[in-house]
């Protein structure tokens, strides 16, 4: 019995013997280096980042995956699947004929703003058959961004109705596609019949600076709607 106990103690003191890689002692771990892009909150152990969650929703092919990919400072998590003939009757590719894949679960990315404000960005799937996932994706979010394409504004109505019904602050971001007519924000607001306190912005989901500005508008609106 003594030998069994001593053997077990030896394994617990040396994790590598039990198949668990040995972890370095805290004093031996490398500290973040500012030259490697470390943020201020990573260098100051007395500070903690303010983490928030934002959801990006909208119709099929409106640019949600592109939005997340353009802004994420980490390799974004994408659940893209090749489109097949089975979806021809339900997925309209008239406005996006070159689209070959579609999101079947979610997109996820992260961006750090203002040194210690970390935004976790979740993109929802656009097709109606995947809407059952929305309740889980929006849980804990401070707000949402509804992407809209002026060629098919009706596609964003389900997202608008959803966020209105659950009381989550949201803004509308018109993803301006090349070769399409550019409309003023107030024209889009009138077409969607949304309240005047809901911000409407014109942006390009391919350009990082444009996506960052949209995220900042969302954060500002969420703070106004729920200041506590």
PDB file of C-alpha atoms in Angstrom:
ATOM      1  CA  UNK A   1       0.000   0.000   0.000  1.00  0.00           C
ATOM      2  CA  UNK A   2       2.832   2.388   0.833  1.00  0.00           C
ATOM      3  CA  UNK A   3       4.388   1.780  -2.558  1.00  0.00           C
ATOM      4  CA  UNK A   4       1.094   2.526  -4.335  1.00  0.00           C
ATOM      5  CA  UNK A   5       0.690   5.808  -2.453  1.00  0.00           C
ATOM      6  CA  UNK A   6       4.262   6.825  -3.135  1.00  0.00           C
ATOM      7  CA  UNK A   7       3.843   6.006  -6.837  1.00  0.00           C
ATOM      8  CA  UNK A   8       0.657   8.112  -7.036  1.00  0.00           C
ATOM      9  CA  UNK A   9       2.382  10.997  -5.289  1.00  0.00           C
ATOM     10  CA  UNK A  10       5.263  10.831  -7.719  1.00  0.00           C
ATOM     11  CA  UNK A  11       2.895  10.974 -10.704  1.00  0.00           C
ATOM     12  CA  UNK A  12       0.959  13.950  -9.295  1.00  0.00           C
ATOM     13  CA  UNK A  13       4.196  15.834  -8.657  1.00  0.00           C
ATOM     14  CA  UNK A  14       5.398  15.118 -12.171  1.00  0.00           C
ATOM     15  CA  UNK A  15       2.408  15.569 -14.554  1.00  0.00           C
ATOM     16  CA  UNK A  16       4.470  14.493 -17.547  1.00  0.00           C
ATOM     17  CA  UNK A  17       4.564  10.939 -16.137  1.00  0.00           C
ATOM     18  CA  UNK A  18       0.763  10.735 -16.314  1.00  0.00           C
ATOM     19  CA  UNK A  19       0.589  11.971 -19.893  1.00  0.00           C
ATOM     20  CA  UNK A  20      -0.106  15.624 -18.970  1.00  0.00           C
ATOM     21  CA  UNK A  21       2.502  18.066 -20.306  1.00  0.00           C
ATOM     22  CA  UNK A  22       4.360  19.801 -17.502  1.00  0.00           C
ATOM     23  CA  UNK A  23       3.436  23.487 -17.220  1.00  0.00           C
ATOM     24  CA  UNK A  24       6.099  26.130 -16.623  1.00  0.00           C
ATOM     25  CA  UNK A  25       6.254  27.751 -13.216  1.00  0.00           C
ATOM     26  CA  UNK A  26       4.563  31.205 -13.215  1.00  0.00           C
ATOM     27  CA  UNK A  27       7.945  32.816 -12.628  1.00  0.00           C
ATOM     28  CA  UNK A  28       9.272  31.135 -15.784  1.00  0.00           C
ATOM     29  CA  UNK A  29       6.461  32.205 -18.126  1.00  0.00           C
ATOM     30  CA  UNK A  30       7.347  34.846 -20.728  1.00  0.00           C
ATOM     31  CA  UNK A  31       5.777  38.253 -20.182  1.00  0.00           C
ATOM     32  CA  UNK A  32       3.897  39.936 -23.046  1.00  0.00           C
ATOM     33  CA  UNK A  33       6.113  42.143 -25.156  1.00  0.00           C
ATOM     34  CA  UNK A  34       4.836  45.547 -26.395  1.00  0.00           C
ATOM     35  CA  UNK A  35       6.818  45.009 -29.582  1.00  0.00           C
ATOM     36  CA  UNK A  36       4.747  41.883 -30.260  1.00  0.00           C
ATOM     37  CA  UNK A  37       1.536  43.922 -30.169  1.00  0.00           C
ATOM     38  CA  UNK A  38       0.636  43.366 -26.521  1.00  0.00           C
ATOM     39  CA  UNK A  39      -2.033  45.722 -25.191  1.00  0.00           C
ATOM     40  CA  UNK A  40      -1.638  47.951 -22.121  1.00  0.00           C
ATOM     41  CA  UNK A  41      -3.960  45.767 -20.046  1.00  0.00           C
ATOM     42  CA  UNK A  42      -1.749  42.759 -20.816  1.00  0.00           C
ATOM     43  CA  UNK A  43       1.322  44.536 -19.492  1.00  0.00           C
ATOM     44  CA  UNK A  44      -0.295  45.894 -16.334  1.00  0.00           C
ATOM     45  CA  UNK A  45      -1.434  43.037 -14.073  1.00  0.00           C
ATOM     46  CA  UNK A  46      -3.511  45.429 -11.966  1.00  0.00           C
ATOM     47  CA  UNK A  47      -5.815  46.131 -14.901  1.00  0.00           C
ATOM     48  CA  UNK A  48      -8.390  43.907 -16.513  1.00  0.00           C
ATOM     49  CA  UNK A  49      -9.916  44.387 -19.967  1.00  0.00           C
ATOM     50  CA  UNK A  50     -13.546  45.388 -20.339  1.00  0.00           C
ATOM     51  CA  UNK A  51     -15.006  42.611 -22.488  1.00  0.00           C
ATOM     52  CA  UNK A  52     -18.229  43.144 -24.406  1.00  0.00           C
ATOM     53  CA  UNK A  53     -20.174  41.127 -26.949  1.00  0.00           C
ATOM     54  CA  UNK A  54     -21.720  42.436 -30.151  1.00  0.00           C
ATOM     55  CA  UNK A  55     -23.856  40.510 -32.624  1.00  0.00           C
ATOM     56  CA  UNK A  56     -23.846  41.119 -36.375  1.00  0.00           C
ATOM     57  CA  UNK A  57     -27.035  39.995 -38.110  1.00  0.00           C
ATOM     58  CA  UNK A  58     -28.809  40.463 -41.401  1.00  0.00           C
ATOM     59  CA  UNK A  59     -30.011  38.663 -44.482  1.00  0.00           C
ATOM     60  CA  UNK A  60     -28.302  35.977 -46.535  1.00  0.00           C
ATOM     61  CA  UNK A  61     -25.163  37.187 -48.341  1.00  0.00           C
ATOM     62  CA  UNK A  62     -25.257  40.697 -46.883  1.00  0.00           C
ATOM     63  CA  UNK A  63     -21.609  40.633 -45.739  1.00  0.00           C
ATOM     64  CA  UNK A  64     -21.589  39.405 -42.127  1.00  0.00           C
ATOM     65  CA  UNK A  65     -18.638  37.050 -42.604  1.00  0.00           C
ATOM     66  CA  UNK A  66     -16.717  39.740 -44.478  1.00  0.00           C
ATOM     67  CA  UNK A  67     -17.479  42.197 -41.660  1.00  0.00           C
ATOM     68  CA  UNK A  68     -16.025  39.905 -38.981  1.00  0.00           C
ATOM     69  CA  UNK A  69     -13.039  38.898 -41.102  1.00  0.00           C
ATOM     70  CA  UNK A  70     -12.141  42.510 -41.907  1.00  0.00           C
ATOM     71  CA  UNK A  71     -11.912  43.659 -38.294  1.00  0.00           C
ATOM     72  CA  UNK A  72     -10.759  40.658 -36.250  1.00  0.00           C
ATOM     73  CA  UNK A  73      -7.284  40.890 -34.725  1.00  0.00           C
ATOM     74  CA  UNK A  74      -7.222  37.110 -34.366  1.00  0.00           C
ATOM     75  CA  UNK A  75      -7.833  34.475 -36.997  1.00  0.00           C
ATOM     76  CA  UNK A  76     -11.640  34.527 -37.123  1.00  0.00           C
ATOM     77  CA  UNK A  77     -13.658  31.420 -36.426  1.00  0.00           C
ATOM     78  CA  UNK A  78     -15.783  30.719 -39.474  1.00  0.00           C
ATOM     79  CA  UNK A  79     -18.302  27.954 -40.089  1.00  0.00           C
ATOM     80  CA  UNK A  80     -18.486  28.202 -43.839  1.00  0.00           C
ATOM     81  CA  UNK A  81     -19.942  25.375 -45.914  1.00  0.00           C
ATOM     82  CA  UNK A  82     -20.026  25.006 -49.680  1.00  0.00           C
ATOM     83  CA  UNK A  83     -23.363  25.811 -51.220  1.00  0.00           C
ATOM     84  CA  UNK A  84     -25.002  22.981 -53.138  1.00  0.00           C
ATOM     85  CA  UNK A  85     -27.930  22.593 -55.506  1.00  0.00           C
ATOM     86  CA  UNK A  86     -30.072  21.519 -52.570  1.00  0.00           C
ATOM     87  CA  UNK A  87     -30.344  25.171 -51.492  1.00  0.00           C
ATOM     88  CA  UNK A  88     -31.226  26.614 -54.905  1.00  0.00           C
ATOM     89  CA  UNK A  89     -34.906  26.926 -54.058  1.00  0.00           C
ATOM     90  CA  UNK A  90     -34.306  28.726 -50.746  1.00  0.00           C
ATOM     91  CA  UNK A  91     -31.121  30.817 -51.162  1.00  0.00           C
ATOM     92  CA  UNK A  92     -31.470  33.677 -53.640  1.00  0.00           C
ATOM     93  CA  UNK A  93     -28.137  34.370 -55.352  1.00  0.00           C
ATOM     94  CA  UNK A  94     -29.461  37.011 -57.740  1.00  0.00           C
ATOM     95  CA  UNK A  95     -27.572  39.840 -56.008  1.00  0.00           C
ATOM     96  CA  UNK A  96     -24.539  37.699 -55.076  1.00  0.00           C
ATOM     97  CA  UNK A  97     -23.944  35.330 -58.014  1.00  0.00           C
ATOM     98  CA  UNK A  98     -20.301  34.681 -57.052  1.00  0.00           C
ATOM     99  CA  UNK A  99     -21.132  33.469 -53.537  1.00  0.00           C
ATOM    100  CA  UNK A 100     -19.904  29.874 -53.111  1.00  0.00           C
ATOM    101  CA  UNK A 101     -20.121  29.349 -49.347  1.00  0.00           C
ATOM    102  CA  UNK A 102     -22.494  30.210 -46.536  1.00  0.00           C
ATOM    103  CA  UNK A 103     -22.322  30.426 -42.739  1.00  0.00           C
ATOM    104  CA  UNK A 104     -24.055  27.489 -41.065  1.00  0.00           C
ATOM    105  CA  UNK A 105     -23.434  28.321 -37.396  1.00  0.00           C
ATOM    106  CA  UNK A 106     -21.647  31.585 -36.674  1.00  0.00           C
ATOM    107  CA  UNK A 107     -18.630  33.792 -37.320  1.00  0.00           C
ATOM    108  CA  UNK A 108     -16.486  34.926 -34.415  1.00  0.00           C
ATOM    109  CA  UNK A 109     -13.751  37.527 -34.129  1.00  0.00           C
ATOM    110  CA  UNK A 110     -12.142  39.820 -31.572  1.00  0.00           C
ATOM    111  CA  UNK A 111     -10.911  43.389 -31.658  1.00  0.00           C
ATOM    112  CA  UNK A 112      -9.351  45.541 -28.933  1.00  0.00           C
ATOM    113  CA  UNK A 113     -10.403  49.198 -28.919  1.00  0.00           C
ATOM    114  CA  UNK A 114      -9.141  52.024 -26.721  1.00  0.00           C
ATOM    115  CA  UNK A 115      -6.386  49.841 -25.195  1.00  0.00           C
ATOM    116  CA  UNK A 116      -8.538  47.827 -22.802  1.00  0.00           C
ATOM    117  CA  UNK A 117     -11.981  47.602 -24.423  1.00  0.00           C
ATOM    118  CA  UNK A 118     -12.279  44.171 -26.016  1.00  0.00           C
ATOM    119  CA  UNK A 119     -15.152  43.497 -28.390  1.00  0.00           C
ATOM    120  CA  UNK A 120     -16.161  39.931 -29.173  1.00  0.00           C
ATOM    121  CA  UNK A 121     -18.003  40.001 -32.485  1.00  0.00           C
ATOM    122  CA  UNK A 122     -20.443  37.217 -33.357  1.00  0.00           C
ATOM    123  CA  UNK A 123     -21.926  36.931 -36.835  1.00  0.00           C
ATOM    124  CA  UNK A 124     -25.241  35.112 -37.123  1.00  0.00           C
ATOM    125  CA  UNK A 125     -26.253  32.804 -39.985  1.00  0.00           C
ATOM    126  CA  UNK A 126     -28.608  34.531 -42.389  1.00  0.00           C
ATOM    127  CA  UNK A 127     -30.901  31.782 -43.631  1.00  0.00           C
ATOM    128  CA  UNK A 128     -34.213  31.212 -41.880  1.00  0.00           C
ATOM    129  CA  UNK A 129     -33.437  27.529 -41.247  1.00  0.00           C
ATOM    130  CA  UNK A 130     -30.604  28.581 -38.902  1.00  0.00           C
ATOM    131  CA  UNK A 131     -32.505  31.212 -36.911  1.00  0.00           C
ATOM    132  CA  UNK A 132     -32.969  28.834 -33.988  1.00  0.00           C
ATOM    133  CA  UNK A 133     -29.345  29.604 -33.017  1.00  0.00           C
ATOM    134  CA  UNK A 134     -29.953  33.322 -32.561  1.00  0.00           C
ATOM    135  CA  UNK A 135     -31.197  33.061 -28.979  1.00  0.00           C
ATOM    136  CA  UNK A 136     -27.878  31.545 -27.887  1.00  0.00           C
ATOM    137  CA  UNK A 137     -25.742  33.919 -29.946  1.00  0.00           C
ATOM    138  CA  UNK A 138     -27.332  37.114 -28.588  1.00  0.00           C
ATOM    139  CA  UNK A 139     -27.228  36.032 -24.931  1.00  0.00           C
ATOM    140  CA  UNK A 140     -25.006  38.489 -23.039  1.00  0.00           C
ATOM    141  CA  UNK A 141     -24.615  40.915 -25.954  1.00  0.00           C
ATOM    142  CA  UNK A 142     -24.717  44.677 -25.326  1.00  0.00           C
ATOM    143  CA  UNK A 143     -26.145  45.341 -28.755  1.00  0.00           C
ATOM    144  CA  UNK A 144     -26.448  44.294 -32.378  1.00  0.00           C
ATOM    145  CA  UNK A 145     -25.567  45.546 -35.830  1.00  0.00           C
ATOM    146  CA  UNK A 146     -28.094  44.795 -38.553  1.00  0.00           C
ATOM    147  CA  UNK A 147     -26.381  44.742 -41.942  1.00  0.00           C
ATOM    148  CA  UNK A 148     -28.541  45.806 -44.853  1.00  0.00           C
ATOM    149  CA  UNK A 149     -28.240  45.680 -48.638  1.00  0.00           C
ATOM    150  CA  UNK A 150     -30.300  48.392 -50.347  1.00  0.00           C
ATOM    151  CA  UNK A 151     -31.022  46.047 -53.272  1.00  0.00           C
ATOM    152  CA  UNK A 152     -33.009  43.773 -50.908  1.00  0.00           C
ATOM    153  CA  UNK A 153     -33.929  45.701 -47.801  1.00  0.00           C
ATOM    154  CA  UNK A 154     -36.712  43.278 -46.934  1.00  0.00           C
ATOM    155  CA  UNK A 155     -34.085  40.659 -46.043  1.00  0.00           C
ATOM    156  CA  UNK A 156     -33.166  42.556 -42.877  1.00  0.00           C
ATOM    157  CA  UNK A 157     -36.732  42.841 -41.556  1.00  0.00           C
ATOM    158  CA  UNK A 158     -36.547  39.545 -39.591  1.00  0.00           C
ATOM    159  CA  UNK A 159     -33.433  40.767 -37.758  1.00  0.00           C
ATOM    160  CA  UNK A 160     -35.059  44.136 -37.007  1.00  0.00           C
ATOM    161  CA  UNK A 161     -38.179  42.420 -35.677  1.00  0.00           C
ATOM    162  CA  UNK A 162     -36.084  40.048 -33.556  1.00  0.00           C
ATOM    163  CA  UNK A 163     -34.049  42.758 -31.823  1.00  0.00           C
ATOM    164  CA  UNK A 164     -37.093  44.966 -31.377  1.00  0.00           C
ATOM    165  CA  UNK A 165     -38.943  42.113 -29.674  1.00  0.00           C
ATOM    166  CA  UNK A 166     -36.109  41.191 -27.328  1.00  0.00           C
ATOM    167  CA  UNK A 167     -35.269  44.821 -26.484  1.00  0.00           C
ATOM    168  CA  UNK A 168     -31.622  44.647 -27.540  1.00  0.00           C
ATOM    169  CA  UNK A 169     -30.141  47.989 -28.698  1.00  0.00           C
ATOM    170  CA  UNK A 170     -29.189  47.880 -32.368  1.00  0.00           C
ATOM    171  CA  UNK A 171     -28.025  50.029 -35.245  1.00  0.00           C
ATOM    172  CA  UNK A 172     -28.487  49.576 -38.981  1.00  0.00           C
ATOM    173  CA  UNK A 173     -25.350  49.450 -41.126  1.00  0.00           C
ATOM    174  CA  UNK A 174     -25.880  49.648 -44.884  1.00  0.00           C
ATOM    175  CA  UNK A 175     -23.159  47.615 -46.589  1.00  0.00           C
ATOM    176  CA  UNK A 176     -22.585  49.602 -49.785  1.00  0.00           C
ATOM    177  CA  UNK A 177     -21.771  47.228 -52.634  1.00  0.00           C
ATOM    178  CA  UNK A 178     -19.878  48.419 -55.689  1.00  0.00           C
ATOM    179  CA  UNK A 179     -22.056  49.299 -58.639  1.00  0.00           C
ATOM    180  CA  UNK A 180     -25.127  49.966 -56.529  1.00  0.00           C
ATOM    181  CA  UNK A 181     -26.885  53.252 -55.920  1.00  0.00           C
ATOM    182  CA  UNK A 182     -25.833  55.038 -52.744  1.00  0.00           C
ATOM    183  CA  UNK A 183     -28.675  56.187 -50.505  1.00  0.00           C
ATOM    184  CA  UNK A 184     -28.630  58.638 -47.643  1.00  0.00           C
ATOM    185  CA  UNK A 185     -29.111  57.227 -44.102  1.00  0.00           C
ATOM    186  CA  UNK A 186     -32.443  59.039 -43.710  1.00  0.00           C
ATOM    187  CA  UNK A 187     -33.737  57.453 -46.931  1.00  0.00           C
ATOM    188  CA  UNK A 188     -32.883  54.022 -45.536  1.00  0.00           C
ATOM    189  CA  UNK A 189     -34.509  54.890 -42.209  1.00  0.00           C
ATOM    190  CA  UNK A 190     -37.733  55.874 -43.965  1.00  0.00           C
ATOM    191  CA  UNK A 191     -37.733  52.708 -46.074  1.00  0.00           C
ATOM    192  CA  UNK A 192     -37.266  50.512 -42.986  1.00  0.00           C
ATOM    193  CA  UNK A 193     -39.629  52.629 -40.836  1.00  0.00           C
ATOM    194  CA  UNK A 194     -37.339  52.486 -37.813  1.00  0.00           C
ATOM    195  CA  UNK A 195     -37.292  54.972 -34.936  1.00  0.00           C
ATOM    196  CA  UNK A 196     -35.259  58.157 -35.190  1.00  0.00           C
ATOM    197  CA  UNK A 197     -33.138  57.138 -32.193  1.00  0.00           C
ATOM    198  CA  UNK A 198     -31.750  54.105 -34.062  1.00  0.00           C
ATOM    199  CA  UNK A 199     -28.494  55.090 -35.813  1.00  0.00           C
ATOM    200  CA  UNK A 200     -28.162  54.315 -39.517  1.00  0.00           C
ATOM    201  CA  UNK A 201     -24.665  54.285 -41.015  1.00  0.00           C
ATOM    202  CA  UNK A 202     -23.295  53.676 -44.504  1.00  0.00           C
ATOM    203  CA  UNK A 203     -20.212  51.454 -44.501  1.00  0.00           C
ATOM    204  CA  UNK A 204     -18.077  48.984 -46.453  1.00  0.00           C
ATOM    205  CA  UNK A 205     -17.712  45.587 -44.773  1.00  0.00           C
ATOM    206  CA  UNK A 206     -14.430  44.949 -46.621  1.00  0.00           C
ATOM    207  CA  UNK A 207     -12.612  47.910 -45.088  1.00  0.00           C
ATOM    208  CA  UNK A 208     -11.339  47.651 -41.541  1.00  0.00           C
ATOM    209  CA  UNK A 209     -11.614  51.367 -40.722  1.00  0.00           C
ATOM    210  CA  UNK A 210     -15.231  51.395 -41.874  1.00  0.00           C
ATOM    211  CA  UNK A 211     -16.079  48.351 -39.740  1.00  0.00           C
ATOM    212  CA  UNK A 212     -14.335  49.884 -36.703  1.00  0.00           C
ATOM    213  CA  UNK A 213     -16.377  53.072 -37.083  1.00  0.00           C
ATOM    214  CA  UNK A 214     -19.542  50.980 -37.231  1.00  0.00           C
ATOM    215  CA  UNK A 215     -18.579  49.098 -34.066  1.00  0.00           C
ATOM    216  CA  UNK A 216     -17.883  52.376 -32.271  1.00  0.00           C
ATOM    217  CA  UNK A 217     -21.315  53.647 -33.300  1.00  0.00           C
ATOM    218  CA  UNK A 218     -22.852  50.487 -31.872  1.00  0.00           C
ATOM    219  CA  UNK A 219     -20.994  50.813 -28.555  1.00  0.00           C
ATOM    220  CA  UNK A 220     -21.980  54.492 -28.249  1.00  0.00           C
ATOM    221  CA  UNK A 221     -25.626  53.681 -28.970  1.00  0.00           C
ATOM    222  CA  UNK A 222     -25.629  50.821 -26.444  1.00  0.00           C
ATOM    223  CA  UNK A 223     -24.213  53.148 -23.770  1.00  0.00           C
ATOM    224  CA  UNK A 224     -26.942  55.691 -24.471  1.00  0.00           C
ATOM    225  CA  UNK A 225     -29.691  53.082 -24.430  1.00  0.00           C
ATOM    226  CA  UNK A 226     -28.456  51.281 -21.293  1.00  0.00           C
ATOM    227  CA  UNK A 227     -26.103  53.696 -19.477  1.00  0.00           C
ATOM    228  CA  UNK A 228     -25.930  51.505 -16.358  1.00  0.00           C
TER     229      UNK A 228
END
